[in-house]
């Protein structure tokens, strides 16, 4: 079930199912709203978007109430998360999935939001999206690629060919918007050759793995997995997280793997990544593409959880295409 695309006059609701909107600087919020309004839409905030934490997280009741409120509001056509965090999976048992299924809307975010986007798809059949947060659009520089793919994904129906971004950055842009450091992107890296088409799933690997063994884990059958991790994930952790996913029922029917660029702090080199991938016999039969422009570095493309993707990795030719979104 695909949600309707955005049209002029639609409303985007910003919710905070992980970290609170209170941590986002006012000038970044204003820039994000200004940028989103270029689509001809309005932006509103959920009732508890700025709720402060009690202990390690905002109350489950407030965060769930905001999710239900957004899906219930007929004026809201897109739900955009404020930012990631650590505790979205606290909410899964308390969400009304019948409500979501009866009121399909665009739902977009990444990082910790991976727990919600994959669960919504599994429990309701609603295609969700791994893409920028509301806070992402508070970035002054280096946002063009992110915006281009966001706009295509949510305003057009035609297939999207995902080319590598021209450059990438891993600096703390939210602390210093003017002094940015950008690196030339050398393009995709083929680790295993092949071609595949399948259901696009994934997001943040360590968050996706929180769903293992639960009713919230989507089927891996005939899927192309898009996986990324943040600066807290060292190579050894990525290795065992990936192995854990490989042990999931149905992994033998996964068609391909696309890996997002790692943050510098993770200390993951391309040689180490190749070593990890090639150590796993379960991956030998499928194409594996690395250095893709999504995840915790910027910029990032948006992809659907539950859509259809095609990847090609042969010789010097590498293609990623989102066919249905």
Coordinates of C-alpha atoms in Angstrom, one line a residue:
X1 CA 0.0 0.0 0.0
X2 CA 1.7 3.2 -1.2
X3 CA 0.6 6.5 0.3
X4 CA -0.4 9.4 -1.9
X5 CA 2.2 11.8 -3.1
X6 CA 2.4 15.3 -1.8
X7 CA 0.3 18.0 -3.5
X8 CA 0.2 21.8 -3.0
X9 CA -1.9 22.7 0.0
X10 CA -1.0 19.5 1.9
X11 CA 0.2 19.5 5.5
X12 CA 3.4 18.0 6.9
X13 CA 3.3 17.1 10.6
X14 CA 6.6 17.0 12.5
X15 CA 6.7 14.4 15.3
X16 CA 9.3 13.4 17.8
X17 CA 9.1 9.6 18.5
X18 CA 12.8 9.6 19.5
X19 CA 14.7 12.7 20.6
X20 CA 12.8 15.9 21.2
X21 CA 12.4 18.9 19.0
X22 CA 13.6 21.0 21.9
X23 CA 17.2 20.1 21.0
X24 CA 16.9 21.7 17.5
X25 CA 18.0 25.3 17.2
X26 CA 15.3 27.8 16.3
X27 CA 17.1 29.0 13.2
X28 CA 17.5 25.5 12.0
X29 CA 13.8 24.9 12.5
X30 CA 12.9 28.1 10.6
X31 CA 15.2 27.1 7.7
X32 CA 13.7 23.6 7.5
X33 CA 10.1 25.0 7.4
X34 CA 11.1 27.5 4.7
X35 CA 12.7 24.8 2.6
X36 CA 9.7 22.4 3.0
X37 CA 7.2 25.2 2.2
X38 CA 8.8 25.4 -1.3
X39 CA 6.8 22.3 -2.1
X40 CA 3.6 24.4 -1.6
X41 CA 2.8 22.6 1.7
X42 CA 2.3 23.8 5.3
X43 CA 4.3 22.5 8.3
X44 CA 2.8 21.8 11.7
X45 CA 4.2 20.3 15.0
X46 CA 2.7 17.6 17.1
X47 CA 1.3 18.4 20.5
X48 CA 4.3 16.9 22.3
X49 CA 7.1 17.5 19.8
X50 CA 9.1 19.5 22.3
X51 CA 8.4 17.4 25.3
X52 CA 11.4 17.2 27.6
X53 CA 12.9 13.9 28.6
X54 CA 12.1 12.1 31.9
X55 CA 15.2 10.1 32.7
X56 CA 16.4 8.7 29.3
X57 CA 13.4 9.4 27.2
X58 CA 10.2 11.3 26.7
X59 CA 7.1 9.5 28.0
X60 CA 5.8 6.7 25.8
X61 CA 2.3 8.0 26.2
X62 CA 3.1 11.4 24.7
X63 CA 5.1 10.0 21.8
X64 CA 2.4 7.4 20.9
X65 CA -0.3 10.1 21.2
X66 CA 1.5 12.2 18.7
X67 CA 1.8 9.3 16.2
X68 CA -2.0 8.6 16.6
X69 CA -2.9 12.2 16.3
X70 CA -0.9 12.6 13.1
X71 CA -2.4 9.6 11.4
X72 CA -5.9 10.6 12.5
X73 CA -5.7 14.1 11.2
X74 CA -7.2 14.1 7.6
X75 CA -5.3 17.3 6.8
X76 CA -1.9 15.7 7.4
X77 CA -0.5 13.9 4.3
X78 CA 3.1 13.4 5.5
X79 CA 4.6 12.6 8.8
X80 CA 8.2 13.7 9.2
X81 CA 10.3 12.8 12.2
X82 CA 12.3 15.5 14.1
X83 CA 15.5 13.5 14.5
X84 CA 16.7 10.0 15.5
X85 CA 17.7 8.8 19.0
X86 CA 17.7 5.5 20.8
X87 CA 14.2 4.5 22.0
X88 CA 11.6 4.4 19.2
X89 CA 11.3 0.6 19.7
X90 CA 9.7 1.4 23.2
X91 CA 6.6 2.4 21.3
X92 CA 5.9 -0.6 19.2
X93 CA 3.6 -2.4 21.6
X94 CA 1.4 0.6 22.2
X95 CA 0.7 1.8 18.6
X96 CA -2.7 1.3 17.0
X97 CA -1.8 -0.3 13.7
X98 CA -5.4 -0.5 12.6
X99 CA -5.5 3.3 12.7
X100 CA -2.4 3.6 10.6
X101 CA -3.7 1.1 8.1
X102 CA -7.0 2.9 7.8
X103 CA -5.2 6.3 7.3
X104 CA -2.2 5.7 5.1
X105 CA 0.2 8.7 4.9
X106 CA 3.8 9.3 4.0
X107 CA 6.1 8.5 7.0
X108 CA 9.8 9.4 6.7
X109 CA 12.8 9.4 8.9
X110 CA 16.1 7.4 9.4
X111 CA 18.5 6.2 12.1
X112 CA 16.4 5.1 15.2
X113 CA 13.2 5.7 13.2
X114 CA 14.1 2.5 11.3
X115 CA 12.3 0.6 14.1
X116 CA 9.0 2.4 13.3
X117 CA 9.2 2.5 9.5
X118 CA 9.9 -1.3 9.2
X119 CA 7.3 -2.1 11.8
X120 CA 4.6 0.0 10.1
X121 CA 5.3 -1.8 6.9
X122 CA 5.2 -5.2 8.5
X123 CA 2.0 -4.6 10.6
X124 CA 0.0 -2.6 8.1
X125 CA 1.4 -3.1 4.6
X126 CA 2.0 0.7 4.4
X127 CA 5.1 1.6 2.4
X128 CA 7.2 3.9 4.6
X129 CA 10.5 5.8 3.8
X130 CA 14.0 5.9 5.0
X131 CA 15.1 9.5 4.4
X132 CA 15.9 12.8 6.0
X133 CA 14.5 14.1 9.2
X134 CA 12.9 17.5 9.6
X135 CA 16.1 18.6 11.3
X136 CA 18.1 17.6 8.3
X137 CA 16.5 20.5 6.3
X138 CA 18.0 22.9 8.8
X139 CA 21.3 22.4 7.0
X140 CA 22.5 25.4 5.0
X141 CA 25.1 23.8 2.8
X142 CA 25.4 20.4 1.1
X143 CA 21.7 19.8 1.0
X144 CA 21.0 19.8 -2.7
X145 CA 21.3 16.1 -3.4
X146 CA 19.2 15.3 -0.3
X147 CA 16.5 17.7 -1.3
X148 CA 16.5 16.5 -5.0
X149 CA 15.8 12.9 -4.0
X150 CA 13.3 13.9 -1.3
X151 CA 11.3 15.9 -3.8
X152 CA 11.4 13.2 -6.5
X153 CA 10.3 10.5 -4.0
X154 CA 7.3 12.4 -2.6
X155 CA 6.1 14.4 -5.6
X156 CA 6.6 12.1 -8.6
X157 CA 5.6 8.5 -9.5
X158 CA 8.2 7.7 -12.1
X159 CA 11.2 5.5 -11.2
X160 CA 14.2 7.2 -9.7
X161 CA 17.8 6.4 -10.8
X162 CA 20.0 7.0 -7.8
X163 CA 23.4 8.4 -8.9
X164 CA 26.2 8.9 -6.4
X165 CA 26.4 12.4 -4.8
X166 CA 29.2 14.5 -6.1
X167 CA 30.6 15.0 -2.6
X168 CA 30.0 14.0 1.0
X169 CA 30.5 15.4 4.5
X170 CA 30.8 13.9 7.9
X171 CA 31.2 17.1 10.0
X172 CA 29.0 18.4 12.8
X173 CA 27.2 20.8 10.6
X174 CA 24.6 21.6 13.3
X175 CA 27.3 23.1 15.4
X176 CA 28.9 25.2 12.7
X177 CA 26.9 25.9 9.5
X178 CA 29.6 28.0 7.8
X179 CA 32.8 26.1 8.1
X180 CA 32.0 22.8 6.4
X181 CA 34.3 20.1 5.1
X182 CA 33.3 18.3 1.9
X183 CA 35.1 15.3 0.3
X184 CA 34.9 14.2 -3.4
X185 CA 32.8 11.1 -3.8
X186 CA 34.6 8.5 -5.8
X187 CA 31.3 6.7 -6.6
X188 CA 29.9 3.3 -5.8
X189 CA 32.1 0.4 -4.9
X190 CA 31.2 -3.1 -6.2
X191 CA 32.1 -5.8 -3.6
X192 CA 30.1 -8.7 -5.2
X193 CA 28.9 -8.6 -8.8
X194 CA 25.4 -9.4 -10.0
X195 CA 22.0 -8.0 -10.7
X196 CA 18.8 -8.1 -8.7
X197 CA 15.3 -6.7 -8.3
X198 CA 13.3 -7.0 -5.1
X199 CA 11.5 -5.3 -2.2
X200 CA 13.5 -2.5 -0.7
X201 CA 13.9 -2.8 3.1
X202 CA 16.3 -1.7 5.8
X203 CA 17.8 1.4 7.2
X204 CA 20.0 1.6 10.3
X205 CA 21.3 -2.0 10.8
X206 CA 21.6 -2.0 14.6
X207 CA 18.1 -0.6 14.9
X208 CA 16.6 -3.0 12.4
X209 CA 18.2 -5.9 14.4
X210 CA 16.1 -4.8 17.4
X211 CA 13.1 -6.3 15.6
X212 CA 14.6 -9.7 15.3
X213 CA 12.5 -12.5 16.8
X214 CA 9.5 -10.2 17.2
X215 CA 6.2 -9.7 15.4
X216 CA 7.5 -6.4 14.1
X217 CA 10.3 -7.8 11.8
X218 CA 9.4 -7.7 8.1
X219 CA 9.9 -10.7 5.9
X220 CA 13.3 -10.7 4.1
X221 CA 12.0 -12.8 1.2
X222 CA 12.9 -11.4 -2.2
X223 CA 14.3 -8.2 -0.7
X224 CA 17.1 -5.8 -1.5
X225 CA 18.5 -4.6 1.8
X226 CA 19.7 -1.0 2.2
X227 CA 21.9 -0.9 5.4
X228 CA 23.8 1.8 7.2
X229 CA 25.3 2.5 10.6
X230 CA 26.5 5.4 12.6
X231 CA 29.7 6.5 14.2
X232 CA 29.1 4.3 17.2
X233 CA 29.5 1.1 15.1
X234 CA 33.1 -0.1 14.8
X235 CA 33.9 -2.7 12.2
X236 CA 33.6 -5.6 14.6
X237 CA 30.1 -4.5 15.7
X238 CA 29.0 -4.1 12.1
X239 CA 30.4 -7.6 11.4
X240 CA 28.3 -9.3 14.1
X241 CA 25.3 -7.2 13.5
X242 CA 25.3 -8.2 9.8
X243 CA 25.9 -11.9 10.8
X244 CA 22.9 -11.7 13.1
X245 CA 20.7 -10.4 10.3
X246 CA 22.0 -13.2 8.0
X247 CA 20.8 -15.7 10.6
X248 CA 17.2 -14.5 10.3
X249 CA 14.6 -16.8 8.7
X250 CA 14.3 -16.0 5.0
X251 CA 17.7 -14.4 4.6
X252 CA 18.6 -17.1 2.0
X253 CA 16.0 -15.4 -0.3
X254 CA 17.5 -11.9 0.0
X255 CA 18.5 -10.7 -3.5
X256 CA 21.0 -8.0 -2.9
X257 CA 22.7 -5.6 -0.5
X258 CA 23.4 -1.9 -0.7
X259 CA 25.6 -0.4 2.1
X260 CA 25.6 3.3 2.9
X261 CA 28.7 5.3 3.6
X262 CA 30.2 4.8 7.1
X263 CA 31.1 7.8 9.3
X264 CA 34.8 8.4 9.9
X265 CA 34.5 7.8 13.6
X266 CA 33.5 4.2 13.0
X267 CA 37.0 3.5 11.7
X268 CA 35.5 1.3 8.9
X269 CA 37.8 1.3 5.8
X270 CA 36.8 0.0 2.4
X271 CA 39.3 -2.9 2.7
X272 CA 37.8 -3.9 6.1
X273 CA 34.3 -3.8 4.7
X274 CA 35.3 -5.9 1.8
X275 CA 36.9 -8.4 4.2
X276 CA 33.7 -8.6 6.3
X277 CA 31.4 -9.1 3.3
X278 CA 33.6 -11.7 1.6
X279 CA 33.9 -13.7 4.9
X280 CA 30.2 -14.5 4.7
X281 CA 29.4 -17.4 2.3
X282 CA 25.7 -16.4 2.6
X283 CA 26.4 -13.3 0.6
X284 CA 28.4 -14.9 -2.3
X285 CA 25.4 -15.3 -4.6
X286 CA 24.2 -11.7 -4.4
X287 CA 25.3 -8.3 -5.7
X288 CA 26.8 -6.1 -2.9
X289 CA 27.3 -2.4 -3.5
X290 CA 29.0 -0.1 -1.0
X291 CA 29.7 3.6 -0.5
X292 CA 26.1 4.5 -1.3
X293 CA 24.9 8.1 -0.5
X294 CA 22.6 7.4 2.5
X295 CA 22.9 7.0 6.2
X296 CA 24.5 9.3 8.8
X297 CA 26.9 11.1 6.4
X298 CA 25.4 13.8 4.2
X299 CA 23.9 14.1 1.7
X300 CA 21.5 11.2 1.5
X301 CA 18.9 9.8 -0.9
X302 CA 15.5 8.6 0.2
X303 CA 14.3 5.0 -0.4
X304 CA 11.0 3.2 0.3
X305 CA 10.6 0.5 2.9
X306 CA 8.4 -1.9 1.0
X307 CA 8.9 -0.4 -2.5
X308 CA 10.7 -2.1 -5.4
X309 CA 14.4 -1.5 -6.2
X310 CA 16.8 -2.8 -8.9
X311 CA 20.6 -2.9 -8.5
X312 CA 23.2 -3.8 -11.1
X313 CA 26.9 -4.4 -10.3
X314 CA 28.8 -5.8 -13.3
X315 CA 32.3 -4.9 -14.5
X316 CA 32.6 -1.1 -14.1
X317 CA 28.8 -0.5 -14.3
X318 CA 26.9 0.1 -11.1
X319 CA 23.2 1.2 -11.0
X320 CA 20.7 1.7 -8.2
X321 CA 17.1 2.3 -9.3
X322 CA 14.0 2.8 -7.2
X323 CA 11.3 1.4 -9.4
X324 CA 8.2 1.7 -7.2
X325 CA 7.9 4.2 -4.4

